[in-house]
Tab-separated table of C-alpha atoms in Angstrom:
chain	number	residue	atom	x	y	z
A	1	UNK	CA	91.376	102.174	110.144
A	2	UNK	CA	93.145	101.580	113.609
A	3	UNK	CA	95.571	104.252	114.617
A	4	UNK	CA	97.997	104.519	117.176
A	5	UNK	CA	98.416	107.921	119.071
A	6	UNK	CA	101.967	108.623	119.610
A	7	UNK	CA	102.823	112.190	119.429
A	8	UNK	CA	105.822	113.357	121.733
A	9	UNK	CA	103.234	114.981	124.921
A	10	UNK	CA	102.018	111.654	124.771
A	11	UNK	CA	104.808	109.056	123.516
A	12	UNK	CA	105.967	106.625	126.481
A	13	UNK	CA	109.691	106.495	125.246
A	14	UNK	CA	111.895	109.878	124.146
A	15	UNK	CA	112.001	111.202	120.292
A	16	UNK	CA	114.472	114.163	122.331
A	17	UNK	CA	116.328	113.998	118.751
A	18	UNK	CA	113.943	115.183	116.626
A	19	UNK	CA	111.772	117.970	116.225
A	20	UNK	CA	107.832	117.578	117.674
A	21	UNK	CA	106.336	115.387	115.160
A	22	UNK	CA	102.283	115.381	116.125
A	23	UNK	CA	101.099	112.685	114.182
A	24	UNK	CA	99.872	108.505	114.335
A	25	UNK	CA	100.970	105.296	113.355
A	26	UNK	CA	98.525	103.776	110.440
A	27	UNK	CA	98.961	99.827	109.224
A	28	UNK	CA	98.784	99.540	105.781
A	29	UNK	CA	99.564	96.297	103.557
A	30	UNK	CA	102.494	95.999	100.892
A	31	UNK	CA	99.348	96.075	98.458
A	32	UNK	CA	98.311	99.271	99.587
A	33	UNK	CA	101.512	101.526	99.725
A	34	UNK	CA	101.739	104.756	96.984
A	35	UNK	CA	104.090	102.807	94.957
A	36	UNK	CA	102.169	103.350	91.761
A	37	UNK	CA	100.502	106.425	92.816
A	38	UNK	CA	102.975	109.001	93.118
A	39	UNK	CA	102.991	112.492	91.560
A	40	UNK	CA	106.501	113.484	89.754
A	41	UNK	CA	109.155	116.373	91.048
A	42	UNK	CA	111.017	118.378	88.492
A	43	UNK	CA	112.660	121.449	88.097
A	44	UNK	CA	111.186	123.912	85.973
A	45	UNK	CA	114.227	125.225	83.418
A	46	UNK	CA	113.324	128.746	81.695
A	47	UNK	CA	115.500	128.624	78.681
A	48	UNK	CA	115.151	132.573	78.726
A	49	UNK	CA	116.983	132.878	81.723
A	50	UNK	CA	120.219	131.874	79.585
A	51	UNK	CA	123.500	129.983	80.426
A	52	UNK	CA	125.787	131.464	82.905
A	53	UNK	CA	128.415	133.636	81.590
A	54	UNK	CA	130.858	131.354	81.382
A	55	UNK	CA	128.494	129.494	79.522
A	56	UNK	CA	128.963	126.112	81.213
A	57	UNK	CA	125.672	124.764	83.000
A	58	UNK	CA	126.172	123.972	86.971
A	59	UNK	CA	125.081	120.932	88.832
A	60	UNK	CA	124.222	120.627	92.083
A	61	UNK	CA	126.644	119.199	94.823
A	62	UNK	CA	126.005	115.348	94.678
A	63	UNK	CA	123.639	114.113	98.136
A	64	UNK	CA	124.793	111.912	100.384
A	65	UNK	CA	123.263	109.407	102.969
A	66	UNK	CA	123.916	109.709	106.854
A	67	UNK	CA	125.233	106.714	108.280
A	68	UNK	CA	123.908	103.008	107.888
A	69	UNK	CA	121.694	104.514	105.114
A	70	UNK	CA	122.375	102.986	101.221
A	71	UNK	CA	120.218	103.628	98.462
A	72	UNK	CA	119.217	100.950	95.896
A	73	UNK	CA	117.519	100.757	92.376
A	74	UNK	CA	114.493	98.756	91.717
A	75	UNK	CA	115.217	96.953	88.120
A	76	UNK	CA	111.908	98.726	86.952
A	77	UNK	CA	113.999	102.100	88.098
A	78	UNK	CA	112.069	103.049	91.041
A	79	UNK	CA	114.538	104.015	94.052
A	80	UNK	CA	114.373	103.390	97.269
A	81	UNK	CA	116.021	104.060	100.365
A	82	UNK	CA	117.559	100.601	103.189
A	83	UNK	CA	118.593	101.717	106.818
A	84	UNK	CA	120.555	98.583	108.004
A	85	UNK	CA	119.941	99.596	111.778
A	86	UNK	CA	118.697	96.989	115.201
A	87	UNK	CA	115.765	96.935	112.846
A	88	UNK	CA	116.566	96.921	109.086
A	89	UNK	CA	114.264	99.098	107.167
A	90	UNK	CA	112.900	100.352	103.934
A	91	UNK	CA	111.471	103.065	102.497
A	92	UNK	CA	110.574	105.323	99.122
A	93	UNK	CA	110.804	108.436	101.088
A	94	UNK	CA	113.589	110.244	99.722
A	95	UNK	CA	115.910	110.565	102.468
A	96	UNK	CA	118.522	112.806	100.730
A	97	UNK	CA	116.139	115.686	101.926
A	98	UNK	CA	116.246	116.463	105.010
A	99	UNK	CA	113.279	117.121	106.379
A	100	UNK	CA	111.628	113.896	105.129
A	101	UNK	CA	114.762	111.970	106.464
A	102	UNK	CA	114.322	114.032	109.969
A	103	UNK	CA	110.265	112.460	109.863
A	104	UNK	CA	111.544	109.107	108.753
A	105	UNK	CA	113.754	109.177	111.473
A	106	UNK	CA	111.738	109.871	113.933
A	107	UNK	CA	109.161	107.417	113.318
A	108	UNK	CA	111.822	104.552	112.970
A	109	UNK	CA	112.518	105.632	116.327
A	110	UNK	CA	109.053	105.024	117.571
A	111	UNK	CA	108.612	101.894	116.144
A	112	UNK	CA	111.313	100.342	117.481
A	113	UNK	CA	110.655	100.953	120.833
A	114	UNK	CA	107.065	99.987	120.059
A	115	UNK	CA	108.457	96.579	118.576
A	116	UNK	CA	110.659	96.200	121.479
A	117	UNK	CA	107.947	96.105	124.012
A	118	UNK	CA	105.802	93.648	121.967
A	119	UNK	CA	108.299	91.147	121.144
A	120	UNK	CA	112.274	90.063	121.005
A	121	UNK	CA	113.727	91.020	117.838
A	122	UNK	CA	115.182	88.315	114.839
A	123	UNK	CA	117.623	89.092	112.380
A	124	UNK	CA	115.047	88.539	109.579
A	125	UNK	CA	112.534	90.969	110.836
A	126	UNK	CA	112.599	94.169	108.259
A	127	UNK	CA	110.348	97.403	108.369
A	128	UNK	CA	108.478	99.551	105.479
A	129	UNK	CA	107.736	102.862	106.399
A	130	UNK	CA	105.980	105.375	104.339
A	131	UNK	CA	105.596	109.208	105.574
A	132	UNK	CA	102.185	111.077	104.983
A	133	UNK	CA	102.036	114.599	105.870
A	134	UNK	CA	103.607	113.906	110.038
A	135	UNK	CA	101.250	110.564	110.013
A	136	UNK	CA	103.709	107.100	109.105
A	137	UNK	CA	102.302	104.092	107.570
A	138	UNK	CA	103.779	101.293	108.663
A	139	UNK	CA	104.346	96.840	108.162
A	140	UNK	CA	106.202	94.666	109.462
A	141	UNK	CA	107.638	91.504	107.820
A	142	UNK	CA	109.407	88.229	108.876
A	143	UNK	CA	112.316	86.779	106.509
A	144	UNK	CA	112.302	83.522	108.072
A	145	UNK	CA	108.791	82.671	108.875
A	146	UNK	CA	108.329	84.491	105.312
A	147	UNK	CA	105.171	86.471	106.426
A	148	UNK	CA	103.820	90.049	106.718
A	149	UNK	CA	102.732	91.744	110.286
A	150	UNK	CA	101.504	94.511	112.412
A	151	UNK	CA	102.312	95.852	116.092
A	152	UNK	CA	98.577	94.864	117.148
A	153	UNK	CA	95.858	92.561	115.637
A	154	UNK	CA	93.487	93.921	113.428
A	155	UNK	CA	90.752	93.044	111.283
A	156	UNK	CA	90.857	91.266	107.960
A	157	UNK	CA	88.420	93.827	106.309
A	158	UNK	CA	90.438	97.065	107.803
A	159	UNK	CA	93.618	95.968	105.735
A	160	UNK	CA	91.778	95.085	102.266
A	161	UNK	CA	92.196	91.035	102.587
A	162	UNK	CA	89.769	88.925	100.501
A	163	UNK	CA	87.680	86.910	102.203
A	164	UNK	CA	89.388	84.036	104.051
A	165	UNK	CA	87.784	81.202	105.426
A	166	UNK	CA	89.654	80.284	107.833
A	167	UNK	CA	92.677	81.409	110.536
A	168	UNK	CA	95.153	78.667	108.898
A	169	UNK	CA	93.992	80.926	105.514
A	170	UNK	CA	96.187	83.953	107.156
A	171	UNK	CA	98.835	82.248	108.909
A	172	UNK	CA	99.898	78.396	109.879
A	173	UNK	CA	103.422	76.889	110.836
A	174	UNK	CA	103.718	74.681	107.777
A	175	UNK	CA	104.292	76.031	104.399
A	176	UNK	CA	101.440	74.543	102.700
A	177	UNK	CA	98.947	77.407	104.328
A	178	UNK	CA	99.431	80.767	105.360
A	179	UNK	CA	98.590	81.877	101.905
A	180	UNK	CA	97.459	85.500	102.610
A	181	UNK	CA	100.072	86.536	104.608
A	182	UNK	CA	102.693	85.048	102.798
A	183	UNK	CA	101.143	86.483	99.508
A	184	UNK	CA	101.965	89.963	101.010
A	185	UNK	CA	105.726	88.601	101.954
A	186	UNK	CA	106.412	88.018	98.094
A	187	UNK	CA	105.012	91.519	97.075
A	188	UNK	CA	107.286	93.351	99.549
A	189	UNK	CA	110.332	91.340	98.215
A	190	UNK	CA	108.752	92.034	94.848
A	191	UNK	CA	109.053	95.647	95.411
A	192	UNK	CA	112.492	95.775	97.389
A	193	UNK	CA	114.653	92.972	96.076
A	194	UNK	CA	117.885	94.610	95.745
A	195	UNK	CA	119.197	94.646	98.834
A	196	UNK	CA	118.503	91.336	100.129
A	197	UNK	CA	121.164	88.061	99.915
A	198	UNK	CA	120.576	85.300	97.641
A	199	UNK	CA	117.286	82.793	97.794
A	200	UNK	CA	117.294	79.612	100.413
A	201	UNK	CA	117.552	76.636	98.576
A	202	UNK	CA	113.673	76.715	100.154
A	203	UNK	CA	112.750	79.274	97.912
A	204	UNK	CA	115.038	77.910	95.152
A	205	UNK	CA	112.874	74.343	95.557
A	206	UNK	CA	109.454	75.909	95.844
A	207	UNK	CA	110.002	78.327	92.878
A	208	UNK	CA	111.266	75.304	90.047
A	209	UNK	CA	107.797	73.515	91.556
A	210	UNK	CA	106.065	76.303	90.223
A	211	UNK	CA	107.496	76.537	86.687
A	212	UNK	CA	106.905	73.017	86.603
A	213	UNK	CA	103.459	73.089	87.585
A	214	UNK	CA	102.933	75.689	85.444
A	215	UNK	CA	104.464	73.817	82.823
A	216	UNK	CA	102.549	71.082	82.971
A	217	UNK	CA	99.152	72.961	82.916
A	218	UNK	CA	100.044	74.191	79.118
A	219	UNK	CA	101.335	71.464	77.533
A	220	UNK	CA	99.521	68.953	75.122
A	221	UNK	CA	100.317	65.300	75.769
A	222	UNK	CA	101.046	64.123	72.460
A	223	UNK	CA	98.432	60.996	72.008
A	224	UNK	CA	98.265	57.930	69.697
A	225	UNK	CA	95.819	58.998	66.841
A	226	UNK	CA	94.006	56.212	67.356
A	227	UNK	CA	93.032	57.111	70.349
A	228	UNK	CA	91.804	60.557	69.629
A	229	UNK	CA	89.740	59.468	67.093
C-alpha cells in the first residue's frame, strides 16, 4: 500500500512541537479502520492486596481534554475523541493519555499542511486519524459533496474497493452515481454520528425514499381472487 515518507529529517513543514516522530502516512478506508478489532485495557485488582486503611477505595483524578478537544459516545458505547480545529477531526485514539495525544498531534499537524498544499480548505471537510505504533492511518471526507478521499490518487485494488466498472462508479457530480465513495461517506457518519448537526432536508428526502422503496419491495398487493385463481 502507498506510503508517504514524512519523518521530521525529512518533513517540508516544522513538527518543532512535538517530539521526533519517525514514521509514514498510510490511506486506509472507513471499512478498514480497527474499529471492531481492538484488544481491551483493564486494570488488574488483587483483592489480597486489601482496602486502604481507612477502608474507603480511591479513584483516580478525573482526565481532561486540552483545548478544542471533546469527547463523544457512540450509541453502541464505543468512544471517541473530535478536535474542532482549521481541520475538524476524529479519532478512537484515546487522547486522555498523553503520549498517544502527543502522536495524534503531531500527525494532525502534518496533515494539515499536507492538505493545505493540495487544495483550499471547506468547512465540511473532516479527518479520521488512527495511530499505529509512530505510523498514522489516515481519510479524508467531504460533508457537502458527501464523499470519502485521500491526499493522492491511488488504486481501487490498494484500498479494498469491489470491482467498479466505471469512473462515474467512484465519483460523479450528480447524486444518482458516485456509489462507492459515497458508500464509505455513510459508514464514517455511521461510526461518528454524535458530533455532527442535524440531517439536510437532502438527506431527510433521500432517506424516506428508501423506507419507501424498501417498503414497497415487501408488501403483498392484495388482489381480486378471481384473478389469482
Amino acid at each position: 500500500m502507498q506510503e508517504l515518507d514524512v519523518s521530521t529529517s525529512s518533513a517540508p513543514f516544522s513538527t518543532s512541537g512535538f517530539a521526533s516522530i519517525a514514521g509514514s502516512i498510510h490511506p486506509t478506508t472507513s471499512k478498514l479502520t480497527n474499529r471492531y478489532f481492538k484488544s481491551s485495557k483493564y486494570v488488574d485488582y488483587d483483592a489480597g492486596d486489601g482496602l486502604p486503611i481507612n477502608l474507603s477505595i480511591t479513584y483516580p483524578e478525573p482526565d481532561y481534554l486540552p483545548p478544542q478537544w471533546s469527547a463523544h459516545i457512540h450509541p453502541e458505547g464505543q468512544p471517541y475523541f473530535l478536535k474542532n480545529a482549521a481541520i475538524r477531526v476524529v479519532t478512537e485514539a484515546y487522547v486522555y493519555d498523553g503520549n498517544v495525544l502527543e502522536k495524534v498531534e503531531y500527525w494532525i499537524e502534518v496533515i494539515e499542511n499536507l492538505v493545505s498544499q493540495k487544495q483550499t480548505l471547506s468547512d465540511g471537510i473532516e479527518l479520521f486519524v488512527q495511530i499505529d505504533g509512530n505510523d498514522c492511518l489516515y481519510y479524508l471526507v467531504d460533508h457537502d459533496s458527501r464523499t470519502e478521499f485521500w491526499l493522492d490518487d491511488l488504486e481501487t485494488s490498494e484500498m479494498g474497493f469491489e470491482p467498479v466498472a466505471s469512473t462515474t462508479h467512484l465519483t460523479a457530480d450528480n447524486q444518482v452515481e458516485g456509489v462507492a465513495l459515497e458508500e464509505l461517506y455513510w459508514i464514517h457518519v455511521e461510526y461518528f454520528p454524535t458530533h455532527l448537526e442535524r440531517l439536510v432536508p437532502r438527506d431527510l428526502e433521500e432517506l424516506i425514499g428508501v423506507f419507501s422503496h424498501a417498503w414497497a419491495g415487501t408488501s403483498i398487493p392484495d388482489f381480486p381472487s378471481e384473478i389469482i385463481s
